[in-house]
PDB file of C-alpha atoms in Angstrom:
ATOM      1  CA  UNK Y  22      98.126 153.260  -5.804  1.00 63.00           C
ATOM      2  CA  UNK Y  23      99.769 156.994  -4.910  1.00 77.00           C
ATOM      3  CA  UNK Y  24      97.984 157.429  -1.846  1.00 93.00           C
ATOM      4  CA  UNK Y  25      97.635 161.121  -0.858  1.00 96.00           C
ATOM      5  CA  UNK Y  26      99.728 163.243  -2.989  1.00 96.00           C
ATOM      6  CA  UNK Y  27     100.700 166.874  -2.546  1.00 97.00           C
ATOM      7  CA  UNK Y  28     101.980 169.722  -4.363  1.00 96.00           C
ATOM      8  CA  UNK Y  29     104.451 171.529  -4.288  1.00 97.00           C
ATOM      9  CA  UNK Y  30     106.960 170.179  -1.855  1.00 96.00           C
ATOM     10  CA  UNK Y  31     108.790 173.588  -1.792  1.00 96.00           C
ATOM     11  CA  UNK Y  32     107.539 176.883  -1.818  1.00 96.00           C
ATOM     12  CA  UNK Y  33     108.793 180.523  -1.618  1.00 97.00           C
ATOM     13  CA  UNK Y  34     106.351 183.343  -1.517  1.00 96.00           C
ATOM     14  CA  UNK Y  35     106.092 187.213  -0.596  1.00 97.00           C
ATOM     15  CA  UNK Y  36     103.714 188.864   1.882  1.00 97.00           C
ATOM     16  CA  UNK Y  37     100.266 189.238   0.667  1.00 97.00           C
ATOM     17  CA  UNK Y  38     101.052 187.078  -2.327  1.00 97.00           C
ATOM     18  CA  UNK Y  39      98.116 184.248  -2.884  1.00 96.00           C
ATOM     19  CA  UNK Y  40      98.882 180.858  -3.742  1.00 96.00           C
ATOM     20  CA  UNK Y  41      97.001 177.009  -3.398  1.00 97.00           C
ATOM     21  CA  UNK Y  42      98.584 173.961  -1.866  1.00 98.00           C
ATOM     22  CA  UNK Y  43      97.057 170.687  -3.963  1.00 97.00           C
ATOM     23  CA  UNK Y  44      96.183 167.934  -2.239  1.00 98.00           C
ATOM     24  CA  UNK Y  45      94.304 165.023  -4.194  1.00 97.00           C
ATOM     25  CA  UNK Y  46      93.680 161.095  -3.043  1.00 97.00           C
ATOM     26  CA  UNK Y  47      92.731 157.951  -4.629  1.00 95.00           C
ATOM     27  CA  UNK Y  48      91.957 155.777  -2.183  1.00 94.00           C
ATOM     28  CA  UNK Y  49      87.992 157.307  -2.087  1.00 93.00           C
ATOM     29  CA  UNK Y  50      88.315 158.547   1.360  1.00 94.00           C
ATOM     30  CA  UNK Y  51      85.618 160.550   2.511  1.00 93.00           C
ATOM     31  CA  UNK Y  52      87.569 162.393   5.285  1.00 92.00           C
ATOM     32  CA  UNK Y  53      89.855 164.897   3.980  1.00 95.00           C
ATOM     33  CA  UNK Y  54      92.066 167.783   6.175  1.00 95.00           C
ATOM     34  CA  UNK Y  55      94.860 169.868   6.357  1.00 97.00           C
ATOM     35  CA  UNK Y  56      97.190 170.780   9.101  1.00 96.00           C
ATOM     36  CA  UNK Y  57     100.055 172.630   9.781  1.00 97.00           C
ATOM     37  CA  UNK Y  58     103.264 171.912  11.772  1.00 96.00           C
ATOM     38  CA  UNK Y  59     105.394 174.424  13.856  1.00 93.00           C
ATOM     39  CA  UNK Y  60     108.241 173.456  16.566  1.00 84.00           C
ATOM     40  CA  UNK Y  61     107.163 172.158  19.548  1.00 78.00           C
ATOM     41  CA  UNK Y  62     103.306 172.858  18.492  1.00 80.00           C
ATOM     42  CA  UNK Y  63     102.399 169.548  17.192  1.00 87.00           C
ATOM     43  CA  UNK Y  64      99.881 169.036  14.283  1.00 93.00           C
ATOM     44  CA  UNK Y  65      97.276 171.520  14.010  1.00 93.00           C
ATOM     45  CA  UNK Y  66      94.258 171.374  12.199  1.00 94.00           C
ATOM     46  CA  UNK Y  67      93.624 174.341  10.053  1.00 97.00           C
ATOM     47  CA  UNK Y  68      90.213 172.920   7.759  1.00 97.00           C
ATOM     48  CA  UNK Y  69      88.685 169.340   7.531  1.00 95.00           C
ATOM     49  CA  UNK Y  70      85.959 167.810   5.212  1.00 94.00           C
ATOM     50  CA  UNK Y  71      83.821 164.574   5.756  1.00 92.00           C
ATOM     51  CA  UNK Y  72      82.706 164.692   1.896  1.00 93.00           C
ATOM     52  CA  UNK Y  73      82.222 166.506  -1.231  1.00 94.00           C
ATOM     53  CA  UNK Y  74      80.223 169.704  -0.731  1.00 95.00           C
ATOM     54  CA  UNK Y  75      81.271 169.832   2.926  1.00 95.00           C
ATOM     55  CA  UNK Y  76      83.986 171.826   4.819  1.00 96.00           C
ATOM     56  CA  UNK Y  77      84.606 172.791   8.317  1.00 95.00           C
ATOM     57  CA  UNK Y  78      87.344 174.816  10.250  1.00 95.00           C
ATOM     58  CA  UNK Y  79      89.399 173.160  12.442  1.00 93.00           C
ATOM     59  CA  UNK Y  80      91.920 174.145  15.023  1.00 91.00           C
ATOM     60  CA  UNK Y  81      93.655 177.448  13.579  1.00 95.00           C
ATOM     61  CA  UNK Y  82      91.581 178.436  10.176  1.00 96.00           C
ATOM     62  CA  UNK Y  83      92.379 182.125  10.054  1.00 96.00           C
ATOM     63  CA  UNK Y  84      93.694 183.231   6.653  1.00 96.00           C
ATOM     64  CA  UNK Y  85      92.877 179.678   5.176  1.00 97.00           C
ATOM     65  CA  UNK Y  86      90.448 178.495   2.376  1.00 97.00           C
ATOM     66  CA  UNK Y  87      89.118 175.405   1.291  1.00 97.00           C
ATOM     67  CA  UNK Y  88      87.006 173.572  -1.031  1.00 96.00           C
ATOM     68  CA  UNK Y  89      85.717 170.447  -1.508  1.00 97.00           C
ATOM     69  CA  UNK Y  90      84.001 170.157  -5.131  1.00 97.00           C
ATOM     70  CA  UNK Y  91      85.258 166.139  -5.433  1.00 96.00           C
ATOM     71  CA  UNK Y  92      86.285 163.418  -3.334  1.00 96.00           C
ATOM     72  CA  UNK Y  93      89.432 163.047  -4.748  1.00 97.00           C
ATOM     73  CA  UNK Y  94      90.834 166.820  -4.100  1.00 97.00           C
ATOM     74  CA  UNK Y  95      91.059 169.294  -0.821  1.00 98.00           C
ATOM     75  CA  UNK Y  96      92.865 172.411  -2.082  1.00 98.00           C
ATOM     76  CA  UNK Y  97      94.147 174.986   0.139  1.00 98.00           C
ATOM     77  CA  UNK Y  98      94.421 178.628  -0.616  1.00 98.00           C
ATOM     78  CA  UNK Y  99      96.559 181.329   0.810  1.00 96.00           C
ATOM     79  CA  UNK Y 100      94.855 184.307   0.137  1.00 91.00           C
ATOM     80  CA  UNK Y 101      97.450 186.795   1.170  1.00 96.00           C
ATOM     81  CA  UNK Y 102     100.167 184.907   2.675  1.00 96.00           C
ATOM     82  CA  UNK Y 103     101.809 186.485   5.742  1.00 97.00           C
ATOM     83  CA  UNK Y 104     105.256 185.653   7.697  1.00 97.00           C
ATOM     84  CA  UNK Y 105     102.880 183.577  10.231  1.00 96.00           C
ATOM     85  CA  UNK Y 106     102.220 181.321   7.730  1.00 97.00           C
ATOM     86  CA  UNK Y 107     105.623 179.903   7.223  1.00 97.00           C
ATOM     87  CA  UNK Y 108     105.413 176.522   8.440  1.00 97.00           C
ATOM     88  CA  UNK Y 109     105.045 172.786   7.081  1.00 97.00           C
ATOM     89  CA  UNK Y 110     101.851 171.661   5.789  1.00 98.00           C
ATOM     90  CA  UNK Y 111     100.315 167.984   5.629  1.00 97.00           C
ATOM     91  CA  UNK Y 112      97.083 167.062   4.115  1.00 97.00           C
ATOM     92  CA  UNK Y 113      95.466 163.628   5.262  1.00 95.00           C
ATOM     93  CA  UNK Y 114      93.032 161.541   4.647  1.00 95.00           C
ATOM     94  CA  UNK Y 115      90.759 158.089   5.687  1.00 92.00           C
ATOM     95  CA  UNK Y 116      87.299 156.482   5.559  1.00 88.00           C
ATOM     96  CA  UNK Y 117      84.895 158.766   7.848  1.00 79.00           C
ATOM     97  CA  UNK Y 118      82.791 155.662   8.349  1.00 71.00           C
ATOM     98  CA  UNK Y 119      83.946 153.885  10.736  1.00 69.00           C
ATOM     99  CA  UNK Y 120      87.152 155.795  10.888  1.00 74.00           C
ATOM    100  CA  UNK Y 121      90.258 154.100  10.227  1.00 77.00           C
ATOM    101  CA  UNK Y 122      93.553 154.638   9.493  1.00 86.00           C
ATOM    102  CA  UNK Y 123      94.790 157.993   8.873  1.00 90.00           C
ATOM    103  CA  UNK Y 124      97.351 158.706   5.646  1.00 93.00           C
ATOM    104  CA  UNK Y 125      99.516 161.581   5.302  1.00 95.00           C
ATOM    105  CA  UNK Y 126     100.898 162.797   2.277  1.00 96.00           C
ATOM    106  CA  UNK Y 127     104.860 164.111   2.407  1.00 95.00           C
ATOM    107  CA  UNK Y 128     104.316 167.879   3.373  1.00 96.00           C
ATOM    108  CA  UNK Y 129     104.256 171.054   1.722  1.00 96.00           C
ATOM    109  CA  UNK Y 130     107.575 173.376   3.115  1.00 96.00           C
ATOM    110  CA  UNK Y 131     106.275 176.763   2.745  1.00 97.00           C
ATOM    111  CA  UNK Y 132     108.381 180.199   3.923  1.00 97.00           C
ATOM    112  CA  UNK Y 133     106.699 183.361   3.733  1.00 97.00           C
ATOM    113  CA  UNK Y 134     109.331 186.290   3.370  1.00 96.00           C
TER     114      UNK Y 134
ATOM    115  CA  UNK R  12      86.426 170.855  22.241  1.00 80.00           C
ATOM    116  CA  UNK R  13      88.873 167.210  23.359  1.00 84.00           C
ATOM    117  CA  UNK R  14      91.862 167.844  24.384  1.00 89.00           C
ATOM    118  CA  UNK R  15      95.101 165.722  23.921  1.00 93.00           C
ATOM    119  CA  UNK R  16      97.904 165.531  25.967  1.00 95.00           C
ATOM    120  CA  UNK R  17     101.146 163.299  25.624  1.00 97.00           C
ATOM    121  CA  UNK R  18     104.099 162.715  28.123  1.00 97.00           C
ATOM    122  CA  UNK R  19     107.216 162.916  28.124  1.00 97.00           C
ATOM    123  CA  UNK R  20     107.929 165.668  25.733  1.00 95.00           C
ATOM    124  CA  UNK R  21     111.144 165.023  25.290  1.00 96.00           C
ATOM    125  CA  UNK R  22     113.088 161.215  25.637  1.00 97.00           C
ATOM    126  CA  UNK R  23     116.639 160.069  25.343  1.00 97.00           C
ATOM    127  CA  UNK R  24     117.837 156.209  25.695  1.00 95.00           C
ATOM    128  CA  UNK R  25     120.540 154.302  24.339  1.00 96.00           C
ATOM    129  CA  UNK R  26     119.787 151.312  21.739  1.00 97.00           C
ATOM    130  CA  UNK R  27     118.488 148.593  23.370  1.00 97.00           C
ATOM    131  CA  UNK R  28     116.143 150.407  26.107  1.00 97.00           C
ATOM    132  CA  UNK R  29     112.153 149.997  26.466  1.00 97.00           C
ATOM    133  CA  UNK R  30     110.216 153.521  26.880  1.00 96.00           C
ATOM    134  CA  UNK R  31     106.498 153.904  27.103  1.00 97.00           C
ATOM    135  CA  UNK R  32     104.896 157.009  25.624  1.00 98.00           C
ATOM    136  CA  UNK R  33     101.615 158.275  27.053  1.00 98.00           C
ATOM    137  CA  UNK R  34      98.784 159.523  25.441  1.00 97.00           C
ATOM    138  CA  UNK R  35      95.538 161.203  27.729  1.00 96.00           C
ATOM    139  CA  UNK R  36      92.413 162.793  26.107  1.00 92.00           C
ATOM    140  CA  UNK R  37      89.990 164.699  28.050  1.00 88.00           C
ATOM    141  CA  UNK R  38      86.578 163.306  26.754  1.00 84.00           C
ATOM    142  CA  UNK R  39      85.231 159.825  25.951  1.00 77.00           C
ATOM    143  CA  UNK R  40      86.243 158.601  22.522  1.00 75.00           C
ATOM    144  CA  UNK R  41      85.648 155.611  20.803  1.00 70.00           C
ATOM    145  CA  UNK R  42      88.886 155.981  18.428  1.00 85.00           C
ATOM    146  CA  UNK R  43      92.476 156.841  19.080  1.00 92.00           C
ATOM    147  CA  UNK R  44      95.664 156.268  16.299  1.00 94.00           C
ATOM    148  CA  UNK R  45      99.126 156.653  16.856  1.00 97.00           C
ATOM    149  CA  UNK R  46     101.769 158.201  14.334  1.00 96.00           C
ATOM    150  CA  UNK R  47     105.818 158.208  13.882  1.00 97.00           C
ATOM    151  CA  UNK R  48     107.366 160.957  12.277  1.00 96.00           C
ATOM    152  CA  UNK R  49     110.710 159.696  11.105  1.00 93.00           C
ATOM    153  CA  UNK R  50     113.731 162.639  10.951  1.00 89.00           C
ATOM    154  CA  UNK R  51     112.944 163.362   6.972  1.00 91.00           C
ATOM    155  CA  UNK R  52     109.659 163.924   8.189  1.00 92.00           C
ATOM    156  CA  UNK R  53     107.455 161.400   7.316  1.00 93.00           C
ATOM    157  CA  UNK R  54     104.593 160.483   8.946  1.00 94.00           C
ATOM    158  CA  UNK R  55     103.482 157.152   9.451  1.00 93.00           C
ATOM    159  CA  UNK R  56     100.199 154.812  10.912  1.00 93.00           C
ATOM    160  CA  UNK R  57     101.189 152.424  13.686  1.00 96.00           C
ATOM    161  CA  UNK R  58      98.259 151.977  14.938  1.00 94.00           C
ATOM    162  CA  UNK R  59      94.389 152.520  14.886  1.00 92.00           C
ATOM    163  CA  UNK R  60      93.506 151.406  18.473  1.00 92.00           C
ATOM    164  CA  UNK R  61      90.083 152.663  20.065  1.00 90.00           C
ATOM    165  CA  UNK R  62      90.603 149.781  22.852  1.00 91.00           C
ATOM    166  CA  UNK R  63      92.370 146.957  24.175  1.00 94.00           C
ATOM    167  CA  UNK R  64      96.149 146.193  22.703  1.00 97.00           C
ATOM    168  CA  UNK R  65      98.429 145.079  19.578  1.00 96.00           C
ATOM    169  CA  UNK R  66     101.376 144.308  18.952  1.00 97.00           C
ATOM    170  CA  UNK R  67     103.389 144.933  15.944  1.00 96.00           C
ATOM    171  CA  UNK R  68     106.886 143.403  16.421  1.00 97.00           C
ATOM    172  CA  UNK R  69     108.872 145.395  18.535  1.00 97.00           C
ATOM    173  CA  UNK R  70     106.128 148.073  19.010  1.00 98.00           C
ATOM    174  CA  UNK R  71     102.808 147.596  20.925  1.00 98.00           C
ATOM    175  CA  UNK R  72      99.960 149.652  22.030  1.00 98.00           C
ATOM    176  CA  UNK R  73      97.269 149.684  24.922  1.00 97.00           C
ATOM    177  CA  UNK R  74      94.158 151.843  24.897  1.00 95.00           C
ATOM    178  CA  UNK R  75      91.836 152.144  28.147  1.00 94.00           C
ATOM    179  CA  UNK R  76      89.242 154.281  26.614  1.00 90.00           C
ATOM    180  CA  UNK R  77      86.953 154.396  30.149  1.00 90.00           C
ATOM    181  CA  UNK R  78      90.525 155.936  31.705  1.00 93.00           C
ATOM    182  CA  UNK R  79      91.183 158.173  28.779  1.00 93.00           C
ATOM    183  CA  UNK R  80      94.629 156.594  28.222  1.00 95.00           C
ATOM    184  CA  UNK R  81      96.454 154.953  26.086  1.00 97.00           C
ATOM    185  CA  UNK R  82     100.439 153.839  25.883  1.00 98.00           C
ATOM    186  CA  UNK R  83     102.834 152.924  23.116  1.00 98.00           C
ATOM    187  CA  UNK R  84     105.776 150.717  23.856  1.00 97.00           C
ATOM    188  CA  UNK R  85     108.961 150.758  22.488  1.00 97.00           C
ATOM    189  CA  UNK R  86     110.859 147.127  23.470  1.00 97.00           C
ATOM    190  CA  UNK R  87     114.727 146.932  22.556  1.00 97.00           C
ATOM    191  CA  UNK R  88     114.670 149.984  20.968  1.00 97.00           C
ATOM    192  CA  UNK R  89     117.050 150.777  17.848  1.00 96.00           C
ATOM    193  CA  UNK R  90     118.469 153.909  16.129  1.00 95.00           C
ATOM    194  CA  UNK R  91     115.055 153.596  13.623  1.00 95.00           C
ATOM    195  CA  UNK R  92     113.058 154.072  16.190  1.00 96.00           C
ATOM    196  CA  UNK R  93     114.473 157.967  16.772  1.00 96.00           C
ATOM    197  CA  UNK R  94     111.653 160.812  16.040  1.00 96.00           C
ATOM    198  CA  UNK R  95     108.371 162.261  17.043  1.00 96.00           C
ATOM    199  CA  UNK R  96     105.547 159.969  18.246  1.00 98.00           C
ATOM    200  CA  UNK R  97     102.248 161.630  17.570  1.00 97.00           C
ATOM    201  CA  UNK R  98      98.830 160.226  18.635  1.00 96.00           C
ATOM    202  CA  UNK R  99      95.399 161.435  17.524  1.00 94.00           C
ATOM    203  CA  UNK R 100      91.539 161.208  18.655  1.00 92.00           C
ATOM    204  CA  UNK R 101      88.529 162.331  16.614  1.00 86.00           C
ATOM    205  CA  UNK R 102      85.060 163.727  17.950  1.00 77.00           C
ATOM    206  CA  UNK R 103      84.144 165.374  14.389  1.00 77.00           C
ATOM    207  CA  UNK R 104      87.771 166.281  13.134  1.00 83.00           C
ATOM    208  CA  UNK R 105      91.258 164.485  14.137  1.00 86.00           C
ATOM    209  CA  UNK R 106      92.955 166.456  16.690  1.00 90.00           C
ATOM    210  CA  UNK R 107      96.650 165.675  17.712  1.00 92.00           C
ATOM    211  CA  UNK R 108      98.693 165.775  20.872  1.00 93.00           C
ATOM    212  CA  UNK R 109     101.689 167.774  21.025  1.00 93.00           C
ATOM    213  CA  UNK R 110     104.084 164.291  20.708  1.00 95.00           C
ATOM    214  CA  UNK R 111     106.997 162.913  21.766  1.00 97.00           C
ATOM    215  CA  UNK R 112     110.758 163.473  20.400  1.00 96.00           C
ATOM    216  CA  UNK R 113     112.441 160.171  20.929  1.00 97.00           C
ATOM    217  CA  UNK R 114     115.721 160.422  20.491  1.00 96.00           C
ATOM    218  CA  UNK R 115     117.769 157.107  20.497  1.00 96.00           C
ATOM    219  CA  UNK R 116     121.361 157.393  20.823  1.00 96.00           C
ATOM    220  CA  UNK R 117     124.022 154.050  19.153  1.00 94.00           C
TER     221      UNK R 117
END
């Protein structure tokens, strides 16, 4: 069972270049959402989804895209990355219904020179 | 929206201390969670905990949801244990307080 997986763990990218952070579960958790972490800001939410079909912005969505065509995967897109967007990235997931526990996957580190 | 607030930011003790960690929300909820980020990162589930308390070993938890509150205890506390405590409440969407960087020194 891999849990919530994410990919890449490492990435490098110029301003205004685009790129997607993957983010896929098996455990058939409706819930799905990604947030970001900066020092001494916490975890922010940035987009969340309760199911297939159905997205939502969260905390700090600006710049930010999402999708949720399947249960199993929440991508998130960069459109045109900026320096503001350097940070660490964590997707999580759980049952919506009643809501349990929430799992992380291991983080995205993402620098935007 | 809820708001989530946790205190003390910031907490040094030598092995072997207890700490509590506090965790207020601004608005009724019926669910609360609390997290460990170890120093590599990580983050972890202690507990789910909408009300009342559990234990886990070393580590417990009380929520008093009609108070808005709800504490983590560290007992005899080891070099492990160092790293950010996070906890989380959900409306619609999980929102997370700010945490707590416990730093425990040998």
């Amino acid at each position: 069972n891999a849990g919530v997986t994410q990919t890449p763990k490492f990435q490098v990218l110029k301003t205004g270049q685009s790129m997607t952070l993957q983010c896929a579960q098996d455990m058939n958790h409706e819930y799905m959402s990604w947030y970001r972490q900066d020092p001494g800001m916490g975890l922010r939410l940035i987009h969340y989804s309760v199911g297939a079909g159905i997205t939502d912005q969260g905390e700090v969505p600006n710049g930010y895209n999402v999708s949720r065509s399947t249960t199993e995967d929440f991508p998130l897109r960069l459109l045109s990355a900026a320096p503001s967007q350097t940070s660490v990235y964590f997707c999580a997931s759980s049952y919506a219904r009643p809501w349990e526990k929430l799992f992380f996957g291991s983080g995205t580190q993402l620098s935007v020179l | 929206g809820i708001q989530v607030e946790q205190s003390p930011p910031d907490l040094i003790l030598q092995e072997g201390a207890n700490s509590t960690l506090r965790c207020n929300f601004s608005d009724s909820v019926n669910n609360l969670q609390w997290f460990h980020q170890n120093p590599w990162g990580q983050l972890i589930n202690l507990f789910y905990i909408p009300s009342g308390t559990k234990q886990n070993g070393r580590l417990s938890a009380t929520t008093v949801a009609t108070e808005r509150y709800s504490l983590l205890y560290i007992s005899s506390s080891q070099t492990t244990d160092s790293g950010v405590y996070f906890c989380a409440v959900r409306d619609d969407k999980i929102i997370f307080g700010k945490g707590t960087r416990l730093h425990i020194l040998p």
